[in-house]
Structures are given as C-alpha cells and as structure tokens.
Short mmCIF file of C-alpha atoms in Angstrom, two decimals:
data_model
loop_
_atom_site.label_atom_id
_atom_site.label_comp_id
_atom_site.label_asym_id
_atom_site.label_seq_id
_atom_site.Cartn_x
_atom_site.Cartn_y
_atom_site.Cartn_z
CA MET Q 1 12.55 -26.24 -36.34
CA ILE Q 2 12.43 -26.05 -32.70
CA PHE Q 3 15.25 -23.74 -32.33
CA TYR Q 4 13.46 -21.52 -34.90
CA PHE Q 5 10.62 -20.99 -32.77
CA VAL Q 6 12.60 -20.59 -29.67
CA ARG Q 7 14.56 -17.71 -31.47
CA ILE Q 8 11.07 -16.02 -32.47
CA LEU Q 9 9.71 -16.56 -28.93
CA SER Q 10 12.83 -14.87 -27.32
CA ASN Q 11 13.01 -12.08 -29.85
CA LEU Q 12 12.29 -8.64 -27.70
CA LYS Q 13 10.24 -7.10 -30.54
CA PHE Q 14 8.16 -10.16 -30.71
CA ALA Q 15 7.45 -10.05 -26.98
CA ILE Q 16 6.72 -6.41 -26.81
CA LEU Q 17 4.19 -6.95 -29.64
CA ASN Q 18 2.46 -9.57 -27.64
CA LEU Q 19 2.32 -7.61 -24.57
CA LEU Q 20 0.73 -4.55 -26.50
CA SER Q 21 -1.81 -7.03 -28.05
CA ILE Q 22 -2.42 -8.24 -24.41
CA GLY Q 23 -2.95 -4.60 -23.07
CA PHE Q 24 -4.93 -3.44 -26.11
CA PHE Q 25 -7.65 -6.29 -25.63
CA SER Q 26 -7.45 -5.86 -21.99
CA ILE Q 27 -8.63 -2.28 -22.67
CA ILE Q 28 -11.31 -3.60 -24.94
CA GLY Q 29 -12.54 -5.96 -22.06
CA THR Q 30 -12.68 -2.88 -19.84
CA LEU Q 31 -14.61 -0.75 -22.24
CA ILE Q 32 -17.04 -3.55 -23.27
CA GLU Q 33 -19.27 -5.03 -20.44
CA GLN Q 34 -18.15 -8.79 -19.98
CA GLU Q 35 -20.50 -11.97 -19.56
CA LYS Q 36 -23.86 -10.09 -20.08
CA SER Q 37 -26.80 -11.85 -21.80
CA ILE Q 38 -27.36 -11.38 -25.61
CA GLU Q 39 -30.43 -9.31 -24.96
CA TYR Q 40 -28.10 -6.73 -23.16
CA TYR Q 41 -25.64 -6.45 -26.31
CA LYS Q 42 -28.59 -6.26 -28.54
CA SER Q 43 -30.05 -3.44 -26.71
CA ASN Q 44 -26.57 -1.68 -26.16
CA TYR Q 45 -24.87 -2.40 -29.37
CA PRO Q 46 -27.32 -2.59 -32.09
CA SER Q 47 -26.60 -2.62 -35.89
CA GLY Q 48 -26.43 0.67 -37.52
CA ASP Q 49 -24.41 3.00 -39.70
CA GLY Q 50 -20.92 4.03 -39.30
CA ILE Q 51 -18.88 2.11 -36.82
CA LYS Q 52 -22.06 0.25 -35.68
CA TRP Q 53 -22.24 -1.58 -38.93
CA ILE Q 54 -18.89 -3.30 -37.89
CA PHE Q 55 -18.76 -3.22 -34.14
CA ASN Q 56 -22.21 -4.37 -33.20
CA TRP Q 57 -23.78 -7.10 -31.05
CA ARG Q 58 -23.12 -9.85 -33.80
CA PHE Q 59 -19.42 -8.91 -34.06
CA ILE Q 60 -19.31 -9.03 -30.12
CA GLN Q 61 -20.66 -12.43 -30.12
CA ILE Q 62 -18.62 -14.07 -33.00
CA PHE Q 63 -15.26 -12.97 -31.89
CA GLY Q 64 -16.24 -13.55 -28.01
CA ILE Q 65 -15.62 -10.01 -26.82
CA ASP Q 66 -18.18 -10.48 -24.34
CA GLN Q 67 -15.91 -13.13 -22.73
CA ILE Q 68 -12.38 -11.85 -23.42
CA TYR Q 69 -10.65 -12.80 -20.32
CA THR Q 70 -11.74 -16.70 -20.73
CA ASN Q 71 -11.51 -16.64 -24.45
CA PHE Q 72 -8.86 -18.92 -25.71
CA TRP Q 73 -7.24 -16.75 -27.89
CA PHE Q 74 -6.63 -13.78 -25.42
CA ASN Q 75 -5.34 -16.89 -22.82
CA SER Q 76 -3.20 -18.06 -25.82
CA LEU Q 77 -1.39 -14.77 -25.94
CA ILE Q 78 -0.91 -15.00 -22.23
CA LEU Q 79 0.60 -18.49 -22.61
CA ILE Q 80 2.79 -17.29 -25.56
CA LEU Q 81 3.92 -14.37 -23.67
CA GLY Q 82 5.01 -16.81 -20.67
CA LEU Q 83 6.93 -19.02 -23.40
CA SER Q 84 8.64 -15.96 -24.68
CA LEU Q 85 9.88 -14.93 -21.13
CA ILE Q 86 10.99 -18.68 -20.48
CA CYS Q 87 12.97 -18.73 -23.79
CA CYS Q 88 14.48 -15.03 -23.26
CA THR Q 89 15.68 -16.32 -19.77
CA ILE Q 90 17.18 -19.44 -20.94
CA THR Q 91 18.74 -18.21 -24.04
CA GLN Q 92 19.71 -14.64 -23.23
CA GLN Q 93 19.81 -13.69 -19.28
CA TYR Q 94 21.29 -17.09 -17.86
CA PRO Q 95 23.95 -16.97 -20.67
CA SER Q 96 24.45 -13.21 -20.07
CA LEU Q 97 24.99 -14.10 -16.36
CA LYS Q 98 27.40 -16.85 -16.85
CA PHE Q 99 29.33 -14.57 -19.15
CA PHE Q 100 29.60 -12.02 -16.50
CA SER Q 101 30.60 -14.54 -13.55
CA ARG Q 102 33.64 -15.76 -15.90
CA CYS Q 103 37.11 -14.49 -15.53
CA ARG Q 104 37.83 -11.93 -18.51
CA LEU Q 105 41.40 -10.68 -18.44
CA LEU Q 106 42.36 -7.69 -20.92
CA TYR Q 107 45.92 -8.16 -22.58
CA SER Q 108 46.25 -5.08 -24.73
CA ALA Q 109 46.06 -1.21 -24.49
CA THR Q 110 43.40 -1.21 -27.15
CA GLN Q 111 40.98 -3.45 -24.91
CA PHE Q 112 41.28 -0.73 -22.21
CA LYS Q 113 40.45 2.09 -24.32
CA LYS Q 114 36.96 0.74 -24.52
CA LEU Q 115 36.49 0.90 -20.61
CA ASN Q 116 34.73 3.77 -18.79
CA TYR Q 117 37.69 4.63 -16.73
CA ARG Q 118 41.45 3.94 -17.25
CA GLU Q 119 44.82 4.93 -15.87
CA LYS Q 120 48.39 4.35 -16.62
CA THR Q 121 51.13 3.89 -14.18
CA ARG Q 122 54.72 2.77 -13.65
CA SER Q 123 54.36 1.24 -10.25
CA LYS Q 124 54.16 -2.50 -9.93
CA ASN Q 125 53.07 -2.54 -6.32
CA PHE Q 126 49.98 -4.82 -6.81
CA GLY Q 127 49.68 -5.85 -2.90
CA ASN Q 128 48.06 -2.60 -1.43
CA PHE Q 129 45.79 -2.37 -4.39
CA LEU Q 130 44.59 -5.77 -4.55
CA SER Q 131 44.11 -5.92 -0.63
CA LYS Q 132 42.10 -2.94 -0.86
CA LEU Q 133 39.81 -4.36 -3.51
CA GLN Q 134 39.16 -7.78 -1.43
CA ILE Q 135 38.28 -5.77 1.71
CA GLN Q 136 35.72 -3.70 -0.66
CA GLY Q 137 34.03 -7.04 -1.62
CA TYR Q 138 35.54 -7.63 -5.09
CA SER Q 139 36.23 -11.09 -6.55
CA ILE Q 140 39.82 -11.27 -7.90
CA PHE Q 141 41.11 -13.45 -10.47
CA GLN Q 142 44.89 -13.58 -11.66
CA GLN Q 143 46.88 -15.04 -14.43
CA ASN Q 144 50.63 -14.09 -14.17
CA ASN Q 145 50.62 -10.12 -14.12
CA PHE Q 146 47.14 -9.85 -15.30
CA PHE Q 147 44.21 -9.15 -12.93
CA TYR Q 148 40.41 -8.99 -13.13
CA GLY Q 149 37.91 -8.58 -10.29
CA TYR Q 150 34.07 -7.79 -9.77
CA LYS Q 151 31.28 -7.24 -7.29
CA GLY Q 152 27.89 -6.98 -7.23
CA LEU Q 153 27.00 -9.84 -9.43
CA VAL Q 154 23.60 -10.16 -7.94
CA GLY Q 155 22.50 -7.21 -9.66
CA ARG Q 156 22.80 -9.19 -12.83
CA ILE Q 157 20.19 -11.75 -11.48
CA ALA Q 158 17.48 -8.81 -11.25
CA PRO Q 159 16.23 -9.23 -15.09
CA ILE Q 160 15.96 -13.27 -14.34
CA PHE Q 161 14.04 -12.22 -11.53
CA VAL Q 162 11.80 -10.11 -13.42
CA HIS Q 163 11.12 -12.80 -15.86
CA ILE Q 164 10.54 -15.53 -13.12
CA SER Q 165 7.99 -13.14 -11.29
CA LEU Q 166 6.17 -12.27 -14.61
CA ILE Q 167 5.63 -15.93 -15.56
CA LEU Q 168 4.28 -16.49 -11.86
CA VAL Q 169 1.95 -13.79 -12.36
CA LEU Q 170 0.97 -15.05 -15.74
CA LEU Q 171 0.42 -18.59 -14.72
CA GLY Q 172 -1.58 -17.09 -11.48
CA ALA Q 173 -3.79 -15.09 -13.59
CA LEU Q 174 -4.69 -18.46 -15.77
CA GLN Q 175 -4.98 -20.51 -12.72
CA GLY Q 176 -7.73 -18.19 -11.46
CA THR Q 177 -9.58 -18.05 -14.86
CA PHE Q 178 -9.58 -21.79 -15.46
CA GLN Q 179 -9.78 -23.01 -11.85
CA GLY Q 180 -11.77 -20.26 -9.82
CA PHE Q 181 -15.49 -19.53 -9.61
CA THR Q 182 -17.76 -16.79 -8.15
CA ALA Q 183 -21.24 -17.46 -6.74
CA GLN Q 184 -23.92 -15.25 -5.69
CA GLU Q 185 -26.16 -16.56 -2.92
CA LEU Q 186 -29.09 -14.97 -0.97
CA VAL Q 187 -29.62 -17.06 2.19
CA PRO Q 188 -32.42 -16.42 4.98
CA LYS Q 189 -31.00 -16.07 8.49
CA THR Q 190 -30.52 -19.59 10.44
CA GLU Q 191 -30.64 -21.42 7.00
CA ILE Q 192 -27.80 -24.09 5.92
CA PHE Q 193 -26.81 -23.57 2.21
CA HIS Q 194 -24.38 -24.58 -0.35
CA ILE Q 195 -22.86 -23.14 -3.24
CA GLN Q 196 -25.22 -23.35 -6.30
CA ASN Q 197 -25.99 -20.08 -7.88
CA LEU Q 198 -22.91 -19.62 -10.10
CA ILE Q 199 -22.24 -16.24 -11.87
CA LYS Q 200 -18.90 -17.25 -13.14
CA LYS Q 201 -17.06 -20.67 -13.26
CA GLY Q 202 -13.68 -21.51 -14.81
CA LYS Q 203 -13.73 -24.51 -17.11
CA LEU Q 204 -11.64 -26.62 -14.66
CA SER Q 205 -13.04 -25.29 -11.68
CA GLN Q 206 -14.56 -27.86 -8.93
CA LEU Q 207 -17.32 -26.92 -6.67
CA ASN Q 208 -16.37 -27.18 -2.95
CA SER Q 209 -18.98 -29.71 -0.96
CA LEU Q 210 -18.97 -27.82 2.11
CA ASN Q 211 -22.09 -26.80 3.83
CA MET Q 212 -22.50 -23.28 5.09
CA ARG Q 213 -25.10 -21.96 7.61
CA VAL Q 214 -26.19 -18.26 8.36
CA ASN Q 215 -26.42 -18.08 12.12
CA ASP Q 216 -27.68 -14.54 12.51
CA PHE Q 217 -27.90 -11.35 10.74
CA TRP Q 218 -28.00 -7.78 11.76
CA ILE Q 219 -27.90 -4.16 10.83
CA GLN Q 220 -25.79 -1.23 12.62
CA TYR Q 221 -27.63 2.21 12.03
CA ASP Q 222 -26.41 5.72 12.61
CA ASP Q 223 -28.09 8.41 14.51
CA ASN Q 224 -29.99 9.33 11.51
CA LYS Q 225 -31.30 5.88 10.69
CA THR Q 226 -28.79 5.14 7.69
CA ILE Q 227 -27.14 1.93 7.50
CA LYS Q 228 -23.61 2.10 9.05
CA GLN Q 229 -22.79 -1.60 8.63
CA PHE Q 230 -24.41 -5.00 8.10
CA TYR Q 231 -23.27 -8.09 9.56
CA SER Q 232 -23.67 -11.90 9.09
CA ASN Q 233 -22.37 -14.66 11.48
CA ILE Q 234 -21.29 -17.72 9.17
CA SER Q 235 -20.18 -21.18 9.97
CA ILE Q 236 -18.50 -23.54 7.71
CA LEU Q 237 -19.95 -27.19 8.22
CA ASN Q 238 -18.59 -30.54 7.03
CA GLU Q 239 -20.77 -33.36 5.66
CA ASN Q 240 -21.62 -34.37 9.13
CA GLY Q 241 -22.72 -30.88 10.37
CA LYS Q 242 -19.80 -30.37 12.52
CA GLU Q 243 -18.61 -26.58 12.86
CA LEU Q 244 -15.16 -26.21 11.29
CA LYS Q 245 -15.03 -22.42 11.23
CA ARG Q 246 -17.20 -19.63 12.54
CA LYS Q 247 -16.92 -15.77 11.94
CA THR Q 248 -19.04 -12.79 11.81
CA ILE Q 249 -18.38 -10.84 8.38
CA SER Q 250 -19.11 -7.65 7.25
CA VAL Q 251 -18.45 -5.50 3.97
CA ASN Q 252 -14.51 -5.59 3.51
CA THR Q 253 -14.22 -8.34 6.32
CA PRO Q 254 -14.65 -11.48 4.81
CA LEU Q 255 -14.27 -15.19 5.77
CA ARG Q 256 -11.61 -17.40 4.55
CA TYR Q 257 -11.52 -21.06 4.92
CA GLN Q 258 -9.02 -23.01 2.83
CA ASP Q 259 -9.37 -21.63 -0.80
CA ILE Q 260 -12.99 -20.21 -0.39
CA THR Q 261 -13.66 -16.56 0.47
CA ILE Q 262 -17.16 -15.21 1.47
CA TYR Q 263 -17.89 -11.69 1.35
CA GLN Q 264 -20.75 -9.68 2.61
CA THR Q 265 -22.27 -7.78 -0.45
CA ASP Q 266 -26.28 -7.15 0.16
CA TRP Q 267 -29.27 -7.81 2.22
CA THR Q 268 -32.90 -7.75 1.87
CA LEU Q 269 -36.02 -8.92 3.57
CA LEU Q 270 -37.60 -12.15 2.88
CA GLY Q 271 -40.93 -11.64 4.85
CA LEU Q 272 -42.33 -11.22 8.34
CA ARG Q 273 -44.02 -13.29 11.02
CA ILE Q 274 -47.14 -11.74 12.79
CA PHE Q 275 -49.00 -12.79 15.66
CA PHE Q 276 -52.73 -12.77 15.05
CA LYS Q 277 -55.55 -13.14 17.63
CA ASN Q 278 -59.41 -12.73 16.30
CA ASP Q 279 -62.38 -11.73 18.46
CA GLU Q 280 -63.22 -15.48 18.98
CA LYS Q 281 -59.91 -16.06 20.80
CA SER Q 282 -58.41 -17.97 18.05
CA GLU Q 283 -54.76 -17.54 17.89
CA LYS Q 284 -52.31 -18.28 15.06
CA ILE Q 285 -48.97 -17.01 13.59
CA MET Q 286 -48.70 -16.08 10.05
CA GLN Q 287 -45.73 -15.77 7.89
CA LEU Q 288 -46.27 -13.07 5.14
CA PRO Q 289 -44.32 -12.32 2.02
CA ILE Q 290 -42.73 -8.88 1.23
CA VAL Q 291 -42.23 -6.92 -1.89
CA LYS Q 292 -39.35 -4.53 -2.14
CA LYS Q 293 -39.96 -1.14 -3.49
CA ASN Q 294 -37.26 1.65 -4.47
CA ILE Q 295 -39.12 5.11 -3.94
CA LEU Q 296 -37.13 8.08 -4.67
CA GLY Q 297 -33.68 6.40 -4.17
CA ASN Q 298 -34.63 4.85 -1.16
CA ASP Q 299 -35.58 0.88 -0.39
CA PHE Q 300 -38.90 0.07 1.43
CA TRP Q 301 -40.57 -3.30 1.93
CA ILE Q 302 -44.30 -3.59 1.73
CA THR Q 303 -46.62 -6.54 2.81
CA TRP Q 304 -50.36 -6.62 3.29
CA PHE Q 305 -52.87 -8.68 5.39
CA LYS Q 306 -56.62 -8.13 6.44
CA ASP Q 307 -59.24 -9.28 8.98
CA LYS Q 308 -62.87 -9.37 8.51
CA THR Q 309 -63.43 -5.74 8.23
CA ASN Q 310 -60.24 -3.96 7.43
CA GLU Q 311 -57.16 -4.31 5.03
CA PHE Q 312 -53.73 -2.98 6.34
CA SER Q 313 -50.57 -2.49 4.86
CA ILE Q 314 -47.31 -2.64 6.73
CA LEU Q 315 -44.13 -0.68 5.45
CA ILE Q 316 -40.83 -1.19 6.61
CA ASP Q 317 -37.98 0.87 5.89
CA ALA Q 318 -35.18 -0.62 8.30
CA ILE Q 319 -35.19 -3.65 10.62
CA ASP Q 320 -34.58 -1.75 13.80
CA GLY Q 321 -38.26 -2.70 14.98
CA SER Q 322 -40.20 0.41 14.02
CA ASN Q 323 -42.95 -0.40 11.30
CA ARG Q 324 -45.66 1.66 9.96
CA ILE Q 325 -49.19 0.50 9.62
CA TYR Q 326 -51.52 2.11 6.88
CA ASP Q 327 -55.21 1.33 6.71
CA LYS Q 328 -57.06 0.69 3.24
CA LYS Q 329 -57.37 4.28 2.73
CA GLY Q 330 -53.55 4.74 3.06
CA GLU Q 331 -53.72 6.60 6.25
CA LEU Q 332 -51.13 5.95 8.83
CA VAL Q 333 -52.80 4.14 12.08
CA LYS Q 334 -49.64 3.02 13.93
CA ILE Q 335 -45.98 2.91 14.25
CA LEU Q 336 -45.50 -0.53 15.80
CA ASN Q 337 -42.61 -2.06 17.29
CA SER Q 338 -41.76 -5.83 17.61
CA SER Q 339 -42.84 -6.00 21.42
CA GLN Q 340 -46.16 -4.06 20.68
CA PHE Q 341 -49.95 -4.97 19.73
CA TYR Q 342 -52.22 -3.45 17.67
CA SER Q 343 -56.14 -3.71 18.14
CA THR Q 344 -58.18 -3.34 14.96
CA GLU Q 345 -61.92 -2.25 14.81
CA SER Q 346 -62.97 -5.46 14.86
CA ASN Q 347 -61.39 -6.35 18.21
CA ASN Q 348 -58.80 -8.26 16.27
CA ILE Q 349 -55.28 -7.99 17.70
CA PHE Q 350 -52.11 -8.38 16.25
CA SER Q 351 -48.26 -8.01 16.65
CA ILE Q 352 -45.06 -8.37 14.79
CA ILE Q 353 -43.12 -11.04 15.98
CA ASP Q 354 -40.10 -10.62 13.92
CA LEU Q 355 -38.68 -9.98 10.36
CA ILE Q 356 -37.07 -12.68 8.13
CA PRO Q 357 -33.84 -11.06 6.75
CA CYS Q 358 -31.83 -12.23 3.92
CA THR Q 359 -27.95 -11.78 3.61
CA GLY Q 360 -26.42 -11.50 0.14
CA LEU Q 361 -23.10 -13.34 0.14
CA GLN Q 362 -20.67 -13.58 -2.60
CA ILE Q 363 -18.45 -16.79 -2.46
CA LYS Q 364 -15.22 -16.81 -4.54
CA THR Q 365 -12.28 -19.17 -5.07
CA ASP Q 366 -9.12 -18.27 -6.89
CA PRO Q 367 -6.31 -20.89 -6.54
CA GLY Q 368 -3.98 -18.61 -8.39
CA ILE Q 369 -3.84 -15.94 -5.44
CA PRO Q 370 -0.80 -17.49 -3.89
CA THR Q 371 1.05 -17.98 -7.00
CA LEU Q 372 0.21 -14.23 -7.86
CA TYR Q 373 1.58 -13.11 -4.62
CA LEU Q 374 4.77 -15.08 -4.81
CA GLY Q 375 5.12 -13.59 -8.49
CA PHE Q 376 4.68 -9.80 -7.23
CA ALA Q 377 6.97 -10.59 -4.31
CA LEU Q 378 9.67 -11.66 -6.55
CA LEU Q 379 9.15 -8.48 -8.71
CA LEU Q 380 9.48 -6.47 -5.74
CA ILE Q 381 12.88 -8.00 -4.80
CA SER Q 382 13.93 -7.63 -8.26
CA VAL Q 383 13.18 -3.86 -8.31
CA PHE Q 384 15.75 -3.59 -5.49
CA LEU Q 385 18.46 -5.88 -6.79
CA SER Q 386 18.41 -3.79 -10.20
CA TYR Q 387 19.84 -0.91 -8.17
CA LEU Q 388 22.65 -2.82 -7.10
CA SER Q 389 25.77 -1.81 -9.42
CA PHE Q 390 27.99 -4.56 -11.06
CA SER Q 391 31.45 -3.14 -11.00
CA GLN Q 392 34.46 -4.53 -12.82
CA PHE Q 393 38.25 -3.64 -12.79
CA TRP Q 394 41.16 -4.74 -14.88
CA ILE Q 395 45.06 -4.63 -14.15
CA SER Q 396 47.38 -5.53 -16.92
CA ASN Q 397 51.22 -5.27 -16.73
CA LEU Q 398 52.71 -4.34 -20.35
CA GLY Q 399 56.31 -4.15 -19.87
CA ASP Q 400 57.29 -0.80 -18.32
CA ILE Q 401 53.67 0.27 -17.89
CA SER Q 402 50.74 -0.97 -16.11
CA LEU Q 403 47.10 -0.26 -17.27
CA ILE Q 404 44.24 0.19 -14.54
CA GLY Q 405 40.70 0.13 -15.94
CA GLY Q 406 37.36 -0.11 -14.50
CA GLU Q 407 33.45 0.19 -15.44
CA ALA Q 408 30.12 -0.39 -14.00
CA ASN Q 409 26.44 -0.91 -15.10
CA ARG Q 410 25.34 1.69 -12.75
CA SER Q 411 27.26 4.42 -10.42
CA LYS Q 412 29.52 5.08 -12.89
CA ILE Q 413 30.70 8.22 -11.25
CA ASN Q 414 31.41 6.17 -8.23
CA ILE Q 415 33.37 3.39 -9.97
CA LYS Q 416 35.66 6.27 -11.21
CA LYS Q 417 36.11 7.67 -7.56
CA GLU Q 418 36.60 4.43 -6.37
CA LEU Q 419 39.42 3.24 -8.62
CA GLU Q 420 40.83 6.73 -8.35
CA SER Q 421 41.37 6.01 -4.59
CA LEU Q 422 42.51 2.64 -5.00
CA ASN Q 423 45.07 3.93 -7.41
CA ARG Q 424 46.60 5.77 -4.89
CA GLU Q 425 47.14 2.57 -3.00
CA PHE Q 426 48.75 1.16 -6.02
CA LEU Q 427 51.22 4.07 -6.15
CA LYS Q 428 52.41 3.62 -2.63
CA LYS Q 429 55.83 1.86 -2.20
#
C-alpha cells in the first residue's frame, strides 16, 4: 500500500496537476481580498443572478476563500507537493544519478548504433587516446579491451538540487504561515509598548515578550512642505528595561532584532499641549485632543479651545511648527509657531508647547525566511549546474576493428568535435 502511494506521489503528471491547482487557488487568493470582515464580503459579493448566484459571500465563507493561504486544504496541497518532490527524488532522481555514475561498457556494434557519435578504426593504440581523455577530466573504466569514461557528473545533480530547493521553499512558506504574525501599532512619542494589536497570526505563532520604546519621531519636509521622509527612533528593551538595541527607522529602512522586524508605515497626531495664562495671572498647561480630517486629498488636524469671550480653532497641516489659529467666525487671526505667544481680546495669553505625534509601526516575524533564502540559493546553484554537460565515451575492440562512440546531454556538437580530435590521437602510432 505504501509503495502504491509513493508511486502516485512520484508521478510527474500528478505533481504537475497538483502544482497547477496551487497556482489556480493562488490566483483566486490574489483576485479575492483576503482576511476581510464578513460585512465587507456581504457588501462586495452579494447574492444575485448569474455568477453571483454561486460565487457570493456565502460561497466565499463556506469554502474559506477569504483565507486561502491559511486554509487547511491549500496547505495540504503544498504538503502533498512537497511529498511528491521527496518521492520523486528518492525513486527517480537518486537512482538515475547512481546509474550514470556506474561503469557501463558496450560490447557490440549494435549498441554503438544508438550513440550520437560513433567511428570505426583499425588502430589499437589506446595509450594516446586515454591519456588525452584523462587530461580533459574524464573518469575512465577498463575491462580487457573495453573502455568507458565520463565527465560532468555534477550536471546530473542539478535536478536533485532543484527538488531540494523547492522543498525548502515550500517548508519556509509553511513556517511563515503557521509560526509568523503581523501586528500594527500606533504609538505616541516617548511611550513604551509591546505587541498587542495583531492583524495576522499563525496558529503556532508565539508573541515575543520584549518591550519597545519610541524615543523620538520626526518628519523631513521638502521645500514645498511635502513630506520627504518620516523617522522613528526605536529601542528594544528586555523585561528589566535594559536597552538591547536602538535604531532610527524610516520607510524601507526597518529595525531587525532576532526574528522581529519593525517597519515604519504611518504617522498621525494624537494631540497638542498649550500653555495658557488668563488675565488673573493663573497659569496652566492643557493637553487638547485632535481630530484628523481629509480635505481635498490632504490631511489636516483640528482642535478647539476657548477662553471667557472667544472660541478658537487650531488647524495643523504639518509638524514643522506653523499652526493656524481661527476665531469662532472662521477667520484666520494668527499663524503661530511653537515659540510664539498669542494674546486674546480678553487679555488671555496662550502658546503651543508641542505636538504629540504617533508613529505607525508594523511588526512582523517570519521564521521561515532563512529557509526560503536557503531554498532560493540552492535553486540558483542548480540553474548553473544544469548548464554543465554530462559527456560519455566508449571504446570497444571487436577483433580487427575498434569502435569509438560518445554522447552528451548538452553540447552535443562539442562532444562530436572533442571525440574527433581525440580520434586523431588514437590513430597516432
């Protein structure tokens, strides 16, 4: 029974069919948005006539098309493909390698007729011919007056390397699916945080207990006040608060520590602090919440406060220190920098101390990445190995004549030229 299943798994047609199935469902997973809420699918894939009668949100939910890459049947196809590659390597590729590495002598003229190149000669001067072959790297076997040689056996290893590399790639993908996670955190400057807002989590993944701290956050602007880049200075802390690593990250420049990678993805403003002094000489510092608005494709942050006689709105479009102050009629009364004071009609004075930015961080771990990299490295090696030609030659002394033959899986013209040159050595006295 086991040999029956091994034979099925090692069948090329079965492996190709399985691979096509994986490719088909991968395309479906690309076309259908993954891991959205059920309300999203109800809105975008409602029941209806035609194809929607079958392919609707109920169909998507029942068959797990909204989570294809973590679904058991999709990962079962990947596992079966891996088993097919293993069985094919053991039952076909490895025996084939052993077959070509054995001494295979030819004893009759009929056997020589099947070769790509063959010649007849009456010379029996084997010495020059064989020494020339050895110089060119051939391994030579002899039995009486019958000779066999080969070179480039490493080219026959390429299919095995391809299978091993694909197995490693599949294994790395499964590791990432079941042991990796992705979290999204929005953290105010100077705050300590840990991973908690998971947006994707493998069934076997474990959260890291490390603490992290946002030491600073700032934005670099162009001359026209558009954002050029934004940065976060991040520290990794142990359970005792000791700093293990510190780095300033930006978009496309993440922080990596052990198996965790922290990416800079977004930012926003959480609030601002103002200094307020009324006409009675009473002073206080207030922290005001901020509301984010998108107006004509541009992001703005708005907050409000009031004194005895007036109400003010503060509009912020950047964190470069310039803030617009509007009265309750909506008229601009002041562009206030962080170091400036504004005096109201009721003789109250206020100034903006600082803004409270939040940095958006994406935290990922994928333990399968080293396995993936190893798999792709072996795949590249196998590509180069596959270009190496495996060449063979035979000499058989059959009474009055000697037969010379050769063949190669690649560079068939070169093997012919090579053996013609060697034949001239064979004819030398």
